Amino acid sequence: MSGIDLDLWEEEFDDLDDARHRRRRGTKRSTKAQERIDDADRARVVAVARGLLEVYFDDERHPARFGGSMRGTKVVVGDEVRIRPPRHDTDVVRVLGLEERRTWLTRTPDDDADVERVVVANAEAVGVVVAGDRIVEAVGFVDRVLVAGSVGGLEPLVVVNKMDLADPAIVAEAMAPYRDLDVTVVQTSAEARTGLDDLEDALQGRWTAFTGHSGVGKSSLFNLVVPAAEQDVAELGRRGGRHTTVAAIAEHAPDLDAWLVDTPGVRSFGLGTLAPDELVDHFPELADLGCDLDDCAHLGEPGCRLDVDAVAPTRWSSYLRIREGLLGQ
Ligand SMILES: Nc1nc2c(ncn2[C@@H]2O[C@H](COP(=O)(O)OP(=O)(O)OP(=O)(O)O)[C@@H](O)[C@H]2O)c(=O)[nH]1
Ligand SMILES: [Mg+2]
Ligand SMILES: [Zn+2]
């Protein structure tokens, strides 16, 4: 390998080229560049990590690099992009432009942070993975992810993994509120390989982004569902709290006509960019109750029609806790 970064060199050359066009024809570079981008082929981003960018088109994954027009633009797994195929043997695919996102899964580090991170773009569903042996502690997290999914236009799916370690009665009780809301709940064990058919049914025909605490088994399930996947899984005996997966990656499950995105474990799921008064719209059992006030938060306002006994206690306490967090209390 020569020490020259051919791509960087070519990128600078492209910029020079544009500058020359600009001078000669008097056209604005942005218009010219935009036309070129609009005519380019489309691809889907399937991996983004330090030093790695992969896009999918023509039924294959391709390594890619950002073109000069992408400076300052962030892409995430699931993004639809405009690309230019390689021009010669040592060239790679060039990403020229980012398409508007249809859906997004975003989180903030905590509720009073307002810098959000897009985790995955353009997925149809978010699969929140929890450990069956820690289900009671996990429902607050599930409720946060369901809010984020609702905000970003994603269908919810709850995956209760580690059922081999769980008490089925406790899981059933904790999951009842979601079943009542018609949220699909599947129970799996990556270890005992149970529930995988149900999981596959839930993934069929769409893009699903997994999220969840570290160590709940996202990568283990991902590896079982996606034949080509070889995601690292934490070794047995390691203490919890370690993050094994460090970057999001999407893989295709051709038999299911599905894409699954494995993501790094998160400690919390902040909703910092959501306005407190909008929270109620993302709890289906609290939205549209016909209260006198259009933006009733169901906290004792006159003309409130909430029957608090009709709401699952864990859901109601999640609502109150998230709202407090958003109000900075
Ligand atoms: N008993 C049991 N152990 C499991 C199950 N699924 C995964 N594990 C184990 O749990 C540990 C963590 O699994 P991972 O798949 O790496 O978890 P993860 O959610 O991808 O974790 P991060 O990448 O850190 O977010 C590993 O030791 C797995 O072998 C399960 O269903 N039952
Ligand atoms: Mg993992
Ligand atoms: Zn009300």
GROMACS .gro file of C-alpha atoms and ligand atoms in nm:
model
  363
    1MET     CA    1   0.000   0.000   0.000
    2SER     CA    2   0.127   0.346  -0.082
    3GLY     CA    3   0.120   0.605   0.192
    4ILE     CA    4  -0.108   0.832  -0.010
    5ASP     CA    5  -0.475   0.843   0.085
    6LEU     CA    6  -0.620   0.809  -0.262
    7ASP     CA    7  -0.972   0.885  -0.151
    8LEU     CA    8  -0.879   1.201   0.028
    9TRP     CA    9  -0.676   1.305  -0.271
   10GLU     CA   10  -0.968   1.237  -0.503
   11GLU     CA   11  -1.204   1.425  -0.275
   12GLU     CA   12  -0.986   1.732  -0.291
   13PHE     CA   13  -0.966   1.692  -0.664
   14ASP     CA   14  -1.348   1.682  -0.684
   15ASP     CA   15  -1.365   2.005  -0.488
   16LEU     CA   16  -1.115   2.165  -0.723
   17ASP     CA   17  -1.323   2.045  -1.011
   18ASP     CA   18  -1.633   2.208  -0.867
   19ALA     CA   19  -1.445   2.532  -0.807
   20ARG     CA   20  -1.334   2.534  -1.168
   21HIS     CA   21  -1.691   2.477  -1.295
   22ARG     CA   22  -1.808   2.751  -1.072
   23ARG     CA   23  -1.565   2.999  -1.217
   24ARG     CA   24  -1.612   2.898  -1.578
   25ARG     CA   25  -1.985   2.871  -1.600
   26GLY     CA   26  -2.082   3.100  -1.321
   27THR     CA   27  -2.319   2.832  -1.184
   28LYS     CA   28  -2.351   2.794  -0.811
   29ARG     CA   29  -2.168   2.490  -0.686
   30SER     CA   30  -2.449   2.388  -0.459
   31THR     CA   31  -2.694   2.360  -0.749
   32LYS     CA   32  -2.452   2.164  -0.966
   33ALA     CA   33  -2.358   1.935  -0.684
   34GLN     CA   34  -2.720   1.890  -0.587
   35GLU     CA   35  -2.815   1.786  -0.941
   36ARG     CA   36  -2.541   1.527  -0.940
   37ILE     CA   37  -2.657   1.394  -0.605
   38ASP     CA   38  -3.022   1.380  -0.713
   39ASP     CA   39  -2.929   1.169  -1.015
   40ALA     CA   40  -2.717   0.929  -0.812
   41ASP     CA   41  -2.810   0.573  -0.712
   42ARG     CA   42  -2.967   0.499  -0.377
   43ALA     CA   43  -2.828   0.275  -0.104
   44ARG     CA   44  -2.896   0.200   0.261
   45VAL     CA   45  -2.643   0.251   0.539
   46VAL     CA   46  -2.591  -0.081   0.720
   47ALA     CA   47  -2.290  -0.006   0.943
   48VAL     CA   48  -2.129   0.307   1.082
   49ALA     CA   49  -1.838   0.293   1.321
   50ARG     CA   50  -1.508   0.467   1.359
   51GLY     CA   51  -1.325   0.408   1.033
   52LEU     CA   52  -1.605   0.198   0.886
   53LEU     CA   53  -1.898   0.284   0.667
   54GLU     CA   54  -2.096   0.019   0.482
   55VAL     CA   55  -2.386   0.062   0.246
   56TYR     CA   56  -2.621  -0.191   0.088
   57PHE     CA   57  -2.735  -0.194  -0.272
   58ASP     CA   58  -2.765  -0.449  -0.555
   59ASP     CA   59  -2.814  -0.719  -0.288
   60GLU     CA   60  -2.468  -0.667  -0.141
   61ARG     CA   61  -2.284  -0.478   0.128
   62HIS     CA   62  -2.016  -0.238   0.007
   63PRO     CA   63  -1.751  -0.043   0.196
   64ALA     CA   64  -1.806   0.328   0.140
   65ARG     CA   65  -1.663   0.670   0.211
   66PHE     CA   66  -1.815   1.013   0.241
   67GLY     CA   67  -1.784   1.243  -0.056
   68GLY     CA   68  -1.691   1.606  -0.005
   69SER     CA   69  -2.060   1.708  -0.021
   70MET     CA   70  -2.122   1.514   0.302
   71ARG     CA   71  -1.888   1.717   0.519
   72GLY     CA   72  -2.054   1.786   0.852
   73THR     CA   73  -2.346   1.548   0.782
   74LYS     CA   74  -2.400   1.259   1.020
   75VAL     CA   75  -2.546   0.936   0.893
   76VAL     CA   76  -2.670   0.646   1.101
   77VAL     CA   77  -2.761   0.285   1.033
   78GLY     CA   78  -3.081   0.268   0.828
   79ASP     CA   79  -3.024   0.598   0.651
   80GLU     CA   80  -3.103   0.612   0.282
   81VAL     CA   81  -2.823   0.775   0.089
   82ARG     CA   82  -2.730   0.872  -0.265
   83ILE     CA   83  -2.414   0.706  -0.382
   84ARG     CA   84  -2.168   0.697  -0.665
   85PRO     CA   85  -2.037   0.350  -0.752
   86PRO     CA   86  -1.659   0.293  -0.755
   87ARG     CA   87  -1.485   0.444  -1.059
   88HIS     CA   88  -1.186   0.213  -1.067
   89ASP     CA   89  -1.043  -0.096  -0.897
   90THR     CA   90  -0.909   0.071  -0.586
   91ASP     CA   91  -1.203   0.312  -0.552
   92VAL     CA   92  -1.488   0.258  -0.307
   93VAL     CA   93  -1.853   0.364  -0.311
   94ARG     CA   94  -1.889   0.735  -0.242
   95VAL     CA   95  -2.179   0.864  -0.030
   96LEU     CA   96  -2.294   1.191  -0.183
   97GLY     CA   97  -2.616   1.282  -0.007
   98LEU     CA   98  -2.859   1.192   0.269
   99GLU     CA   99  -3.231   1.136   0.204
  100GLU     CA  100  -3.493   1.266   0.443
  101ARG     CA  101  -3.562   1.026   0.729
  102ARG     CA  102  -3.904   0.860   0.745
  103THR     CA  103  -3.869   0.737   1.104
  104TRP     CA  104  -3.609   0.778   1.375
  105LEU     CA  105  -3.520   0.625   1.706
  106THR     CA  106  -3.352   0.895   1.913
  107ARG     CA  107  -3.238   0.917   2.273
  108THR     CA  108  -3.071   1.170   2.495
  109PRO     CA  109  -2.826   1.074   2.772
  110ASP     CA  110  -3.088   1.176   3.029
  111ASP     CA  111  -3.412   1.371   3.046
  112ASP     CA  112  -3.259   1.714   3.103
  113ALA     CA  113  -3.014   1.684   2.815
  114ASP     CA  114  -3.141   1.826   2.490
  115VAL     CA  115  -2.876   1.695   2.253
  116GLU     CA  116  -3.033   1.392   2.096
  117ARG     CA  117  -2.862   1.106   1.922
  118VAL     CA  118  -3.029   0.924   1.638
  119VAL     CA  119  -2.976   0.556   1.709
  120VAL     CA  120  -3.133   0.413   1.392
  121ALA     CA  121  -3.313   0.577   1.100
  122ASN     CA  122  -3.598   0.449   0.884
  123ALA     CA  123  -3.672   0.132   1.082
  124GLU     CA  124  -4.036   0.023   1.094
  125ALA     CA  125  -4.021  -0.117   1.446
  126VAL     CA  126  -3.825  -0.086   1.768
  127GLY     CA  127  -3.767  -0.408   1.962
  128VAL     CA  128  -3.695  -0.335   2.325
  129VAL     CA  129  -3.511  -0.633   2.468
  130VAL     CA  130  -3.530  -0.697   2.842
  131ALA     CA  131  -3.411  -0.979   3.067
  132GLY     CA  132  -3.692  -1.195   3.202
  133ASP     CA  133  -3.516  -1.236   3.537
  134ARG     CA  134  -3.512  -0.855   3.583
  135ILE     CA  135  -3.851  -0.781   3.437
  136VAL     CA  136  -3.996  -0.578   3.725
  137GLU     CA  137  -3.704  -0.332   3.715
  138ALA     CA  138  -3.721  -0.318   3.335
  139VAL     CA  139  -4.075  -0.190   3.274
  140GLY     CA  140  -3.981   0.175   3.328
  141PHE     CA  141  -3.720   0.138   3.055
  142VAL     CA  142  -3.972  -0.032   2.826
  143ASP     CA  143  -4.213   0.259   2.873
  144ARG     CA  144  -3.943   0.509   2.779
  145VAL     CA  145  -3.853   0.320   2.462
  146LEU     CA  146  -4.220   0.294   2.365
  147VAL     CA  147  -4.249   0.671   2.399
  148ALA     CA  148  -3.937   0.722   2.186
  149GLY     CA  149  -4.075   0.479   1.928
  150SER     CA  150  -4.408   0.659   1.919
  151VAL     CA  151  -4.234   0.995   1.874
  152GLY     CA  152  -4.019   0.860   1.592
  153GLY     CA  153  -4.294   0.671   1.407
  154LEU     CA  154  -4.190   0.316   1.500
  155GLU     CA  155  -4.412   0.020   1.586
  156PRO     CA  156  -4.334  -0.125   1.929
  157LEU     CA  157  -4.217  -0.478   2.006
  158VAL     CA  158  -4.116  -0.609   2.348
  159VAL     CA  159  -3.875  -0.903   2.363
  160VAL     CA  160  -3.846  -1.070   2.702
  161ASN     CA  161  -3.527  -1.276   2.677
  162LYS     CA  162  -3.356  -1.504   2.934
  163MET     CA  163  -3.688  -1.681   2.994
  164ASP     CA  164  -3.478  -1.981   3.109
  165LEU     CA  165  -3.394  -1.775   3.420
  166ALA     CA  166  -3.735  -1.612   3.466
  167ASP     CA  167  -4.050  -1.678   3.663
  168PRO     CA  168  -4.322  -1.699   3.395
  169ALA     CA  169  -4.593  -1.572   3.631
  170ILE     CA  170  -4.397  -1.257   3.716
  171VAL     CA  171  -4.325  -1.197   3.347
  172ALA     CA  172  -4.692  -1.245   3.257
  173GLU     CA  173  -4.801  -0.994   3.519
  174ALA     CA  174  -4.542  -0.735   3.420
  175MET     CA  175  -4.628  -0.769   3.050
  176ALA     CA  176  -5.008  -0.762   3.086
  177PRO     CA  177  -5.033  -0.381   3.040
  178TYR     CA  178  -4.855  -0.406   2.703
  179ARG     CA  179  -5.071  -0.690   2.582
  180ASP     CA  180  -5.375  -0.480   2.680
  181LEU     CA  181  -5.236  -0.203   2.458
  182ASP     CA  182  -5.196  -0.452   2.170
  183VAL     CA  183  -4.818  -0.428   2.182
  184THR     CA  184  -4.658  -0.751   2.060
  185VAL     CA  185  -4.467  -0.922   2.341
  186VAL     CA  186  -4.248  -1.224   2.269
  187GLN     CA  187  -4.069  -1.439   2.524
  188THR     CA  188  -3.740  -1.594   2.424
  189SER     CA  189  -3.433  -1.767   2.554
  190ALA     CA  190  -3.126  -1.732   2.336
  191GLU     CA  191  -2.964  -1.986   2.567
  192ALA     CA  192  -3.236  -2.253   2.547
  193ARG     CA  193  -3.338  -2.143   2.197
  194THR     CA  194  -3.703  -2.104   2.281
  195GLY     CA  195  -3.949  -1.850   2.145
  196LEU     CA  196  -3.743  -1.788   1.832
  197ASP     CA  197  -4.031  -1.866   1.597
  198ASP     CA  198  -4.244  -1.603   1.769
  199LEU     CA  199  -3.958  -1.355   1.748
  200GLU     CA  200  -3.910  -1.426   1.379
  201ASP     CA  201  -4.282  -1.379   1.315
  202ALA     CA  202  -4.261  -1.038   1.481
  203LEU     CA  203  -3.962  -0.936   1.270
  204GLN     CA  204  -4.103  -1.051   0.936
  205GLY     CA  205  -4.094  -0.815   0.639
  206ARG     CA  206  -3.957  -0.502   0.805
  207TRP     CA  207  -3.661  -0.330   0.970
  208THR     CA  208  -3.650  -0.369   1.347
  209ALA     CA  209  -3.401  -0.188   1.570
  210PHE     CA  210  -3.309  -0.365   1.892
  211THR     CA  211  -3.240  -0.159   2.200
  212GLY     CA  212  -3.197  -0.247   2.565
  213HIS     CA  213  -2.966  -0.250   2.863
  214SER     CA  214  -2.625  -0.408   2.827
  215GLY     CA  215  -2.618  -0.784   2.879
  216VAL     CA  216  -2.986  -0.860   2.813
  217GLY     CA  217  -2.898  -1.072   2.509
  218LYS     CA  218  -2.957  -0.847   2.206
  219SER     CA  219  -2.653  -0.976   2.019
  220SER     CA  220  -2.724  -1.335   2.119
  221LEU     CA  221  -3.072  -1.312   1.964
  222PHE     CA  222  -2.939  -1.121   1.665
  223ASN     CA  223  -2.687  -1.398   1.594
  224LEU     CA  224  -2.962  -1.662   1.612
  225VAL     CA  225  -3.203  -1.479   1.383
  226VAL     CA  226  -2.956  -1.350   1.125
  227PRO     CA  227  -2.752  -1.631   0.974
  228ALA     CA  228  -2.469  -1.407   0.854
  229ALA     CA  229  -2.426  -1.227   1.186
  230GLU     CA  230  -2.125  -1.279   1.405
  231GLN     CA  231  -2.177  -1.018   1.670
  232ASP     CA  232  -1.964  -1.044   1.981
  233VAL     CA  233  -2.151  -1.176   2.281
  234ALA     CA  234  -2.032  -1.117   2.637
  235GLU     CA  235  -1.850  -1.417   2.775
  236LEU     CA  236  -2.015  -1.603   3.059
  237GLY     CA  237  -1.890  -1.505   3.400
  238ARG     CA  238  -1.826  -1.141   3.312
  239ARG     CA  239  -1.967  -0.887   3.552
  240GLY     CA  240  -2.266  -0.688   3.431
  241GLY     CA  241  -2.245  -0.329   3.312
  242ARG     CA  242  -1.995  -0.401   3.040
  243HIS     CA  243  -2.084  -0.304   2.688
  244THR     CA  244  -1.993  -0.572   2.441
  245THR     CA  245  -2.147  -0.425   2.127
  246VAL     CA  246  -1.993  -0.088   2.046
  247ALA     CA  247  -2.167   0.022   1.727
  248ALA     CA  248  -2.499  -0.032   1.552
  249ILE     CA  249  -2.503  -0.280   1.266
  250ALA     CA  250  -2.784  -0.397   1.037
  251GLU     CA  251  -2.805  -0.745   0.892
  252HIS     CA  252  -3.048  -0.900   0.650
  253ALA     CA  253  -3.247  -1.215   0.732
  254PRO     CA  254  -3.346  -1.319   0.378
  255ASP     CA  255  -3.582  -1.598   0.488
  256LEU     CA  256  -3.784  -1.344   0.684
  257ASP     CA  257  -3.747  -1.065   0.431
  258ALA     CA  258  -3.637  -0.870   0.737
  259TRP     CA  259  -3.356  -0.648   0.858
  260LEU     CA  260  -3.246  -0.647   1.217
  261VAL     CA  261  -3.031  -0.378   1.376
  262ASP     CA  262  -2.817  -0.467   1.676
  263THR     CA  263  -2.717  -0.168   1.887
  264PRO     CA  264  -2.488  -0.112   2.186
  265GLY     CA  265  -2.650  -0.150   2.527
  266VAL     CA  266  -2.763   0.170   2.695
  267ARG     CA  267  -2.783   0.258   3.062
  268SER     CA  268  -3.087   0.481   3.024
  269PHE     CA  269  -3.317   0.605   2.753
  270GLY     CA  270  -3.350   0.982   2.790
  271LEU     CA  271  -3.637   1.167   2.622
  272GLY     CA  272  -3.490   1.514   2.670
  273THR     CA  273  -3.616   1.663   2.343
  274LEU     CA  274  -3.982   1.586   2.414
  275ALA     CA  275  -4.201   1.868   2.547
  276PRO     CA  276  -4.358   1.765   2.882
  277ASP     CA  277  -4.709   1.847   2.755
  278GLU     CA  278  -4.666   1.615   2.457
  279LEU     CA  279  -4.580   1.312   2.668
  280VAL     CA  280  -4.944   1.224   2.718
  281ASP     CA  281  -4.987   1.175   2.340
  282HIS     CA  282  -4.737   0.889   2.353
  283PHE     CA  283  -4.917   0.691   2.622
  284PRO     CA  284  -5.207   0.546   2.419
  285GLU     CA  285  -5.417   0.479   2.729
  286LEU     CA  286  -5.383   0.846   2.835
  287ALA     CA  287  -5.429   1.015   2.498
  288ASP     CA  288  -5.767   1.129   2.370
  289LEU     CA  289  -5.966   1.085   2.691
  290GLY     CA  290  -6.192   1.374   2.596
  291CYS     CA  291  -6.094   1.600   2.888
  292ASP     CA  292  -6.213   1.962   2.881
  293LEU     CA  293  -5.862   2.094   2.826
  294ASP     CA  294  -5.708   1.994   2.495
  295ASP     CA  295  -5.366   1.956   2.653
  296CYS     CA  296  -5.488   1.802   2.980
  297ALA     CA  297  -5.204   1.623   3.159
  298HIS     CA  298  -5.457   1.439   3.383
  299LEU     CA  299  -5.313   1.586   3.701
  300GLY     CA  300  -5.628   1.720   3.860
  301GLU     CA  301  -5.723   1.979   3.600
  302PRO     CA  302  -6.091   2.077   3.597
  303GLY     CA  303  -6.292   1.865   3.353
  304CYS     CA  304  -6.036   1.582   3.347
  305ARG     CA  305  -6.193   1.251   3.244
  306LEU     CA  306  -5.910   1.022   3.354
  307ASP     CA  307  -6.014   0.712   3.546
  308VAL     CA  308  -5.682   0.633   3.706
  309ASP     CA  309  -5.803   0.286   3.811
  310ALA     CA  310  -5.832   0.196   3.443
  311VAL     CA  311  -5.460   0.259   3.389
  312ALA     CA  312  -5.199  -0.002   3.485
  313PRO     CA  313  -5.017   0.126   3.798
  314THR     CA  314  -4.672   0.069   3.645
  315ARG     CA  315  -4.770   0.268   3.336
  316TRP     CA  316  -4.914   0.552   3.542
  317SER     CA  317  -4.601   0.574   3.755
  318SER     CA  318  -4.383   0.569   3.441
  319TYR     CA  319  -4.588   0.856   3.302
  320LEU     CA  320  -4.541   1.059   3.620
  321ARG     CA  321  -4.170   0.984   3.645
  322ILE     CA  322  -4.095   1.067   3.284
  323ARG     CA  323  -4.297   1.387   3.310
  324GLU     CA  324  -4.107   1.492   3.621
  325GLY     CA  325  -3.781   1.420   3.444
  326LEU     CA  326  -3.885   1.631   3.145
  327LEU     CA  327  -3.989   1.917   3.373
  328GLY     CA  328  -3.648   1.895   3.537
  329GLN     CA  329  -3.794   1.819   3.880
  330LIG     N1  330  -2.928  -1.762   3.065
  330LIG     C1  331  -2.930  -1.689   2.952
  330LIG     N2  332  -2.821  -1.617   2.915
  330LIG     C2  333  -2.828  -1.545   2.801
  330LIG     C3  334  -2.943  -1.544   2.720
  330LIG     N3  335  -2.921  -1.461   2.615
  330LIG     C4  336  -2.796  -1.414   2.630
  330LIG     N4  337  -2.739  -1.465   2.743
  330LIG     C5  338  -2.606  -1.436   2.794
  330LIG     O1  339  -2.603  -1.302   2.841
  330LIG     C6  340  -2.476  -1.244   2.817
  330LIG     C7  341  -2.491  -1.112   2.740
  330LIG     O2  342  -2.540  -1.140   2.610
  330LIG     P1  343  -2.521  -1.040   2.486
  330LIG     O3  344  -2.594  -1.100   2.373
  330LIG     O4  345  -2.379  -1.004   2.467
  330LIG     O5  346  -2.599  -0.911   2.542
  330LIG     P2  347  -2.620  -0.770   2.470
  330LIG     O6  348  -2.758  -0.725   2.503
  330LIG     O7  349  -2.584  -0.778   2.327
  330LIG     O8  350  -2.515  -0.675   2.548
  330LIG     P3  351  -2.445  -0.539   2.492
  330LIG     O9  352  -2.384  -0.568   2.361
  330LIG    O10  353  -2.344  -0.504   2.597
  330LIG    O11  354  -2.553  -0.436   2.486
  330LIG     C8  355  -2.395  -1.350   2.743
  330LIG    O12  356  -2.314  -1.417   2.837
  330LIG     C9  357  -2.500  -1.442   2.685
  330LIG    O13  358  -2.452  -1.572   2.669
  330LIG    C10  359  -3.056  -1.623   2.761
  330LIG    O14  360  -3.162  -1.628   2.696
  330LIG     N5  361  -3.043  -1.693   2.877
  331MG      MG  362  -2.448  -0.681   2.213
  332ZN      ZN  363  -5.732   1.477   3.174
   0.00000   0.00000   0.00000
